[in-house]
Every structure is written in structure tokens, then in C-alpha cells.
mmCIF file with all atom_site columns, C-alpha atoms in Angstrom:
data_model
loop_
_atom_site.group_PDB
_atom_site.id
_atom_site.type_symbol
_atom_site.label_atom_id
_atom_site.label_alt_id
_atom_site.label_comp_id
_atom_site.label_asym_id
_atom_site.label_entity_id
_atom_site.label_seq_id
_atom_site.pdbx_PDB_ins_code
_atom_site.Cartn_x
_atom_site.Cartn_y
_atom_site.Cartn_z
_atom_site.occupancy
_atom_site.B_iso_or_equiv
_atom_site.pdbx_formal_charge
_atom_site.auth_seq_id
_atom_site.auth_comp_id
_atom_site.auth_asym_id
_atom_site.auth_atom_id
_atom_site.pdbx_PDB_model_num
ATOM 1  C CA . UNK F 1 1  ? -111.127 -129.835 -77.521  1.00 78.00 ? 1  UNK F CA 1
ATOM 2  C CA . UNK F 1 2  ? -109.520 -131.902 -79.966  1.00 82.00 ? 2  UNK F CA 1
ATOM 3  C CA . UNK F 1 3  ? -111.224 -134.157 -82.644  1.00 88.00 ? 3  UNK F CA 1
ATOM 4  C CA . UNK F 1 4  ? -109.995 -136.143 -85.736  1.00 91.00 ? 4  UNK F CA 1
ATOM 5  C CA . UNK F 1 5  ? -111.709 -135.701 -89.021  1.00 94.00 ? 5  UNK F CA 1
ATOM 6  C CA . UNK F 1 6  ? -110.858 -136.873 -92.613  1.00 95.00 ? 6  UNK F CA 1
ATOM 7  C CA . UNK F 1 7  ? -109.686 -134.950 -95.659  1.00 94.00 ? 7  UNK F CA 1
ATOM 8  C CA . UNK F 1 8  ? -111.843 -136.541 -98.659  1.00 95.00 ? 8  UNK F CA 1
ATOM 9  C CA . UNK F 1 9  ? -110.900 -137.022 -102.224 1.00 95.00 ? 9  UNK F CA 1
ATOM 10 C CA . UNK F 1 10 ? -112.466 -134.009 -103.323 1.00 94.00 ? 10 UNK F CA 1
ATOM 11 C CA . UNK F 1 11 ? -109.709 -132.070 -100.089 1.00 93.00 ? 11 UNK F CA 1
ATOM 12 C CA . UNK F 1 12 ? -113.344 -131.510 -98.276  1.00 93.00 ? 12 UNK F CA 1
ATOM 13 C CA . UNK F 1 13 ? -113.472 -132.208 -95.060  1.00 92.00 ? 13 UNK F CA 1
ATOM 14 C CA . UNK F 1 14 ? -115.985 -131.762 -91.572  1.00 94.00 ? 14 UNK F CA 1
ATOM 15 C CA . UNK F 1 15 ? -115.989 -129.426 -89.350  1.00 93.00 ? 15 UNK F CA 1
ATOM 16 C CA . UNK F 1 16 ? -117.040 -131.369 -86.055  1.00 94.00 ? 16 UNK F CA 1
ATOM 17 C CA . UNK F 1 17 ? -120.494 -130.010 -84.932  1.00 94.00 ? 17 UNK F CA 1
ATOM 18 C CA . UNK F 1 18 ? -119.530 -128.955 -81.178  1.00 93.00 ? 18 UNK F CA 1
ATOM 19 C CA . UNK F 1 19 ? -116.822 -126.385 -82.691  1.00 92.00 ? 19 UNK F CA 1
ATOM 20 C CA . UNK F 1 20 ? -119.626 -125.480 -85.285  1.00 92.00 ? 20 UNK F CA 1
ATOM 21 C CA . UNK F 1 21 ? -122.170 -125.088 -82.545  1.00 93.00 ? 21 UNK F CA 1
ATOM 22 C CA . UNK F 1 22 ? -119.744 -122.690 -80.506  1.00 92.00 ? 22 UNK F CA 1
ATOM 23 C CA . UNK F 1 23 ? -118.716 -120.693 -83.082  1.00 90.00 ? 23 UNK F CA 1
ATOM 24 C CA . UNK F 1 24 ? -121.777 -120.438 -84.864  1.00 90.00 ? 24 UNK F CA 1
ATOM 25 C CA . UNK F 1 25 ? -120.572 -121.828 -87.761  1.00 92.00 ? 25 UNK F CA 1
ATOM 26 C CA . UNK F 1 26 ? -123.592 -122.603 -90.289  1.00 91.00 ? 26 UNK F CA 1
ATOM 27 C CA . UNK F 1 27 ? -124.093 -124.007 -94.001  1.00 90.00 ? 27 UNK F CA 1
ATOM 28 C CA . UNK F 1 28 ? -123.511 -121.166 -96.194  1.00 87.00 ? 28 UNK F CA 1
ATOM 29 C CA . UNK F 1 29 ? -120.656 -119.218 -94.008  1.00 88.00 ? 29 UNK F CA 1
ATOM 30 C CA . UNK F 1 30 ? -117.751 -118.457 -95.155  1.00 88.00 ? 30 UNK F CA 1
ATOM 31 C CA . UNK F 1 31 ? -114.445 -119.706 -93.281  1.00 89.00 ? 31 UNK F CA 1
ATOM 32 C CA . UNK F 1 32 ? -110.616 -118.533 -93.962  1.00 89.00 ? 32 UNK F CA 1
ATOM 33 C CA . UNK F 1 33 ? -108.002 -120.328 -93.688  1.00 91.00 ? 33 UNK F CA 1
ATOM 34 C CA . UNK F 1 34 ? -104.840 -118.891 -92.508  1.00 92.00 ? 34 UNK F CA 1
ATOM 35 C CA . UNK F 1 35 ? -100.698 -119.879 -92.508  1.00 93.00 ? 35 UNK F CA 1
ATOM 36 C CA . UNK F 1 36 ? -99.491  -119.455 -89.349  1.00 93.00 ? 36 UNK F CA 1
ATOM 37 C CA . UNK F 1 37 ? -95.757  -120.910 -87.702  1.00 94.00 ? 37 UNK F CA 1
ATOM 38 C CA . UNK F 1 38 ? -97.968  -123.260 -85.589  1.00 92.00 ? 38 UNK F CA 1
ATOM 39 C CA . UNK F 1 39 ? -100.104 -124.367 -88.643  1.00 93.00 ? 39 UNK F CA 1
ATOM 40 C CA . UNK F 1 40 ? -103.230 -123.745 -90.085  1.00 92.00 ? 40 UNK F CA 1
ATOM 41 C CA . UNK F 1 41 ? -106.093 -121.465 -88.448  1.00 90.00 ? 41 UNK F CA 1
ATOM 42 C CA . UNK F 1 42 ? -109.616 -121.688 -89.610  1.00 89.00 ? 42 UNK F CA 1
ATOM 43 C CA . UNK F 1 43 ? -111.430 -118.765 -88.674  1.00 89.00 ? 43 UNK F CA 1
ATOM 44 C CA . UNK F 1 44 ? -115.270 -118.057 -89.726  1.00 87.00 ? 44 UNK F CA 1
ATOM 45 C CA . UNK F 1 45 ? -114.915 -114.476 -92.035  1.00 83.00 ? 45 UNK F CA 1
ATOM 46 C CA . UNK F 1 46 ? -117.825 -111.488 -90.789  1.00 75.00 ? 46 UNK F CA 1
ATOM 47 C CA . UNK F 1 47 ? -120.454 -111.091 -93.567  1.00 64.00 ? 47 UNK F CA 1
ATOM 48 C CA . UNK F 1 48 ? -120.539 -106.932 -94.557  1.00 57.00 ? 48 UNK F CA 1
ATOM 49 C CA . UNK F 1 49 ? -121.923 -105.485 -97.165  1.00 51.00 ? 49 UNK F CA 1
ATOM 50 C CA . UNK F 1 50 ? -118.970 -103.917 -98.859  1.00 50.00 ? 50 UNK F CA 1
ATOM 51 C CA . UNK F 1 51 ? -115.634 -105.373 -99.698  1.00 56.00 ? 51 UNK F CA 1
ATOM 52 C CA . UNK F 1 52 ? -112.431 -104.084 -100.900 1.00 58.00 ? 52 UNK F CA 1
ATOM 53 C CA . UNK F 1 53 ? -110.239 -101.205 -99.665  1.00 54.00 ? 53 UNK F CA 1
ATOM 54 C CA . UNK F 1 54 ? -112.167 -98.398  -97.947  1.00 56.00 ? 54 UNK F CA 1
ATOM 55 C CA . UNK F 1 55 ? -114.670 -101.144 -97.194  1.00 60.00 ? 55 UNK F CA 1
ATOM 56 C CA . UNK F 1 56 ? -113.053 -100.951 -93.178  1.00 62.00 ? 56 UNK F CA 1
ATOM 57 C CA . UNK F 1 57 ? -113.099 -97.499  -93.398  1.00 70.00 ? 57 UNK F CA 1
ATOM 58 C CA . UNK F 1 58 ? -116.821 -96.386  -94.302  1.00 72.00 ? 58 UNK F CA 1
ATOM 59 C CA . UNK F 1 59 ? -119.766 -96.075  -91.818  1.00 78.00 ? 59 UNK F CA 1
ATOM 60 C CA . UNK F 1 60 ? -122.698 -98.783  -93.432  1.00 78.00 ? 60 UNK F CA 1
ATOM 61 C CA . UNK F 1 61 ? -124.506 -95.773  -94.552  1.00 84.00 ? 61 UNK F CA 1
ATOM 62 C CA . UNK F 1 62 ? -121.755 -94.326  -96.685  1.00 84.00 ? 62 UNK F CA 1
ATOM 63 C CA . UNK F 1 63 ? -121.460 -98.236  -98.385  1.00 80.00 ? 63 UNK F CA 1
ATOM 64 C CA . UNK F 1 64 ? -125.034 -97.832  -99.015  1.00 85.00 ? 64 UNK F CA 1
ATOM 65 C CA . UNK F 1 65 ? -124.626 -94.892  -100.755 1.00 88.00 ? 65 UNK F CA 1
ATOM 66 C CA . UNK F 1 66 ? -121.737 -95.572  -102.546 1.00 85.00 ? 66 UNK F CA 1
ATOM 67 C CA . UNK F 1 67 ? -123.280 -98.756  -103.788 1.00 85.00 ? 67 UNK F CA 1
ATOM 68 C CA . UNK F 1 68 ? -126.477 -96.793  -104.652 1.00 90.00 ? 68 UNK F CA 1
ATOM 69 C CA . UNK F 1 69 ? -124.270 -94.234  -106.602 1.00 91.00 ? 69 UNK F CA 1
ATOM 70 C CA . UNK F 1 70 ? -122.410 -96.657  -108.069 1.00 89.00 ? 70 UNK F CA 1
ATOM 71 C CA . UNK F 1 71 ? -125.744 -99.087  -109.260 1.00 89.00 ? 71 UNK F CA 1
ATOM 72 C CA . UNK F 1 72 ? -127.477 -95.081  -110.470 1.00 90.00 ? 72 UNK F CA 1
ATOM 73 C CA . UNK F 1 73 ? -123.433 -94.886  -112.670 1.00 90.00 ? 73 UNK F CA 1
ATOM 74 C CA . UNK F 1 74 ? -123.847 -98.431  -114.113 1.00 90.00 ? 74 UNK F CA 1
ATOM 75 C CA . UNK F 1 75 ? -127.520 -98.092  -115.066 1.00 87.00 ? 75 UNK F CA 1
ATOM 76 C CA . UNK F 1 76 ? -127.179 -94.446  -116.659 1.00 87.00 ? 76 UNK F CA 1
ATOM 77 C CA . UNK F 1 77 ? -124.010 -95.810  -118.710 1.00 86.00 ? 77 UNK F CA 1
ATOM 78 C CA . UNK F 1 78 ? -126.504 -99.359  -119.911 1.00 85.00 ? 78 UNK F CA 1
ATOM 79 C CA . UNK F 1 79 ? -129.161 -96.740  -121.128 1.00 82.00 ? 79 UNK F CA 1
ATOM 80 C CA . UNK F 1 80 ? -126.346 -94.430  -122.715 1.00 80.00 ? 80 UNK F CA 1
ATOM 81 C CA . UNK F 1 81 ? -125.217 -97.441  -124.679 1.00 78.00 ? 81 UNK F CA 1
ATOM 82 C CA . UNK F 1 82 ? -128.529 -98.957  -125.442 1.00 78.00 ? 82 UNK F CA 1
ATOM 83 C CA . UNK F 1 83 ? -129.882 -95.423  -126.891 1.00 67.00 ? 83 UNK F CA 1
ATOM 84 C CA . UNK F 1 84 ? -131.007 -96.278  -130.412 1.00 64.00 ? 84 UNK F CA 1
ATOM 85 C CA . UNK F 1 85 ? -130.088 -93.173  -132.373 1.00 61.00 ? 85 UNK F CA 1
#
């Protein structure tokens, strides 16, 4: 398939709505856009709940409980610091 859009003012342009229907491409998603030798690829990015390094790495159970660990860290540290003394 090959279509013709516009780049606008604003550098926004449209995705045309058969390559949005096939990849599943709706508002909200996130797309990156990659340098390649033949150009630029636009590719839509996977939604997970944890980013950064060991993100890849860890089963979605072990995110959730890092996160939860993490959230139990950041709310023990607020009440440390809010402790009127």
C-alpha cells in the first residue's frame, strides 16, 4: 500500500486509516519512530507496565511487586518526613 499524507505546520501529520485499521493503531497509542538506511519506520510501541532496564527481564508479577515495594518505600519515607516531632 502506498498513500500520500501531509506534514502540517505544527510537523503533525495522518496516519491513513487502512494502515491504522491493520495495525490496530488507535487514539491514545503510542508510535516510534525509527532511523533506518532506507528511511524512517513508524512502528506502534507495546504498552507494559514497567519501563526501564530490567523491565524485559522481569515476569509481570515480579513488576508488580517491585512497583508495590517501591510505592510501600515512597509512602514510608512521605510519613518519615511529614512526622511532626
Amino acid at each position: 500500500m502506498s498513500e500520500t499524507t501531509r506534514i502540517t505546520r505544527k510537523g503533525q501529520t495522518t496516519i491513513p486509516q487502512e494502515l491504522r485499521e491493520k495495525y490496530g493503531l488507535e487514539p491514545g497509542d503510542a508510535v516510534v519512530w525509527e532511523e533506518t538506511d532506507d528511511g524512517i519506520v513508524v512502528k506502534k510501541t507495546e504498552k507494559t507496565e514497567a519501563r526501564g532496564l530490567l523491565a524485559g527481564d522481569m515476569s509481570e508479577d515480579e513488576r508488580r511487586a517491585v512497583a508495590e515495594e517501591l510505592g510501600d518505600e515512597i509512602r514510608a519515607k512521605r510519613d518519615e518526613e511529614w512526622t511532626v516531632e
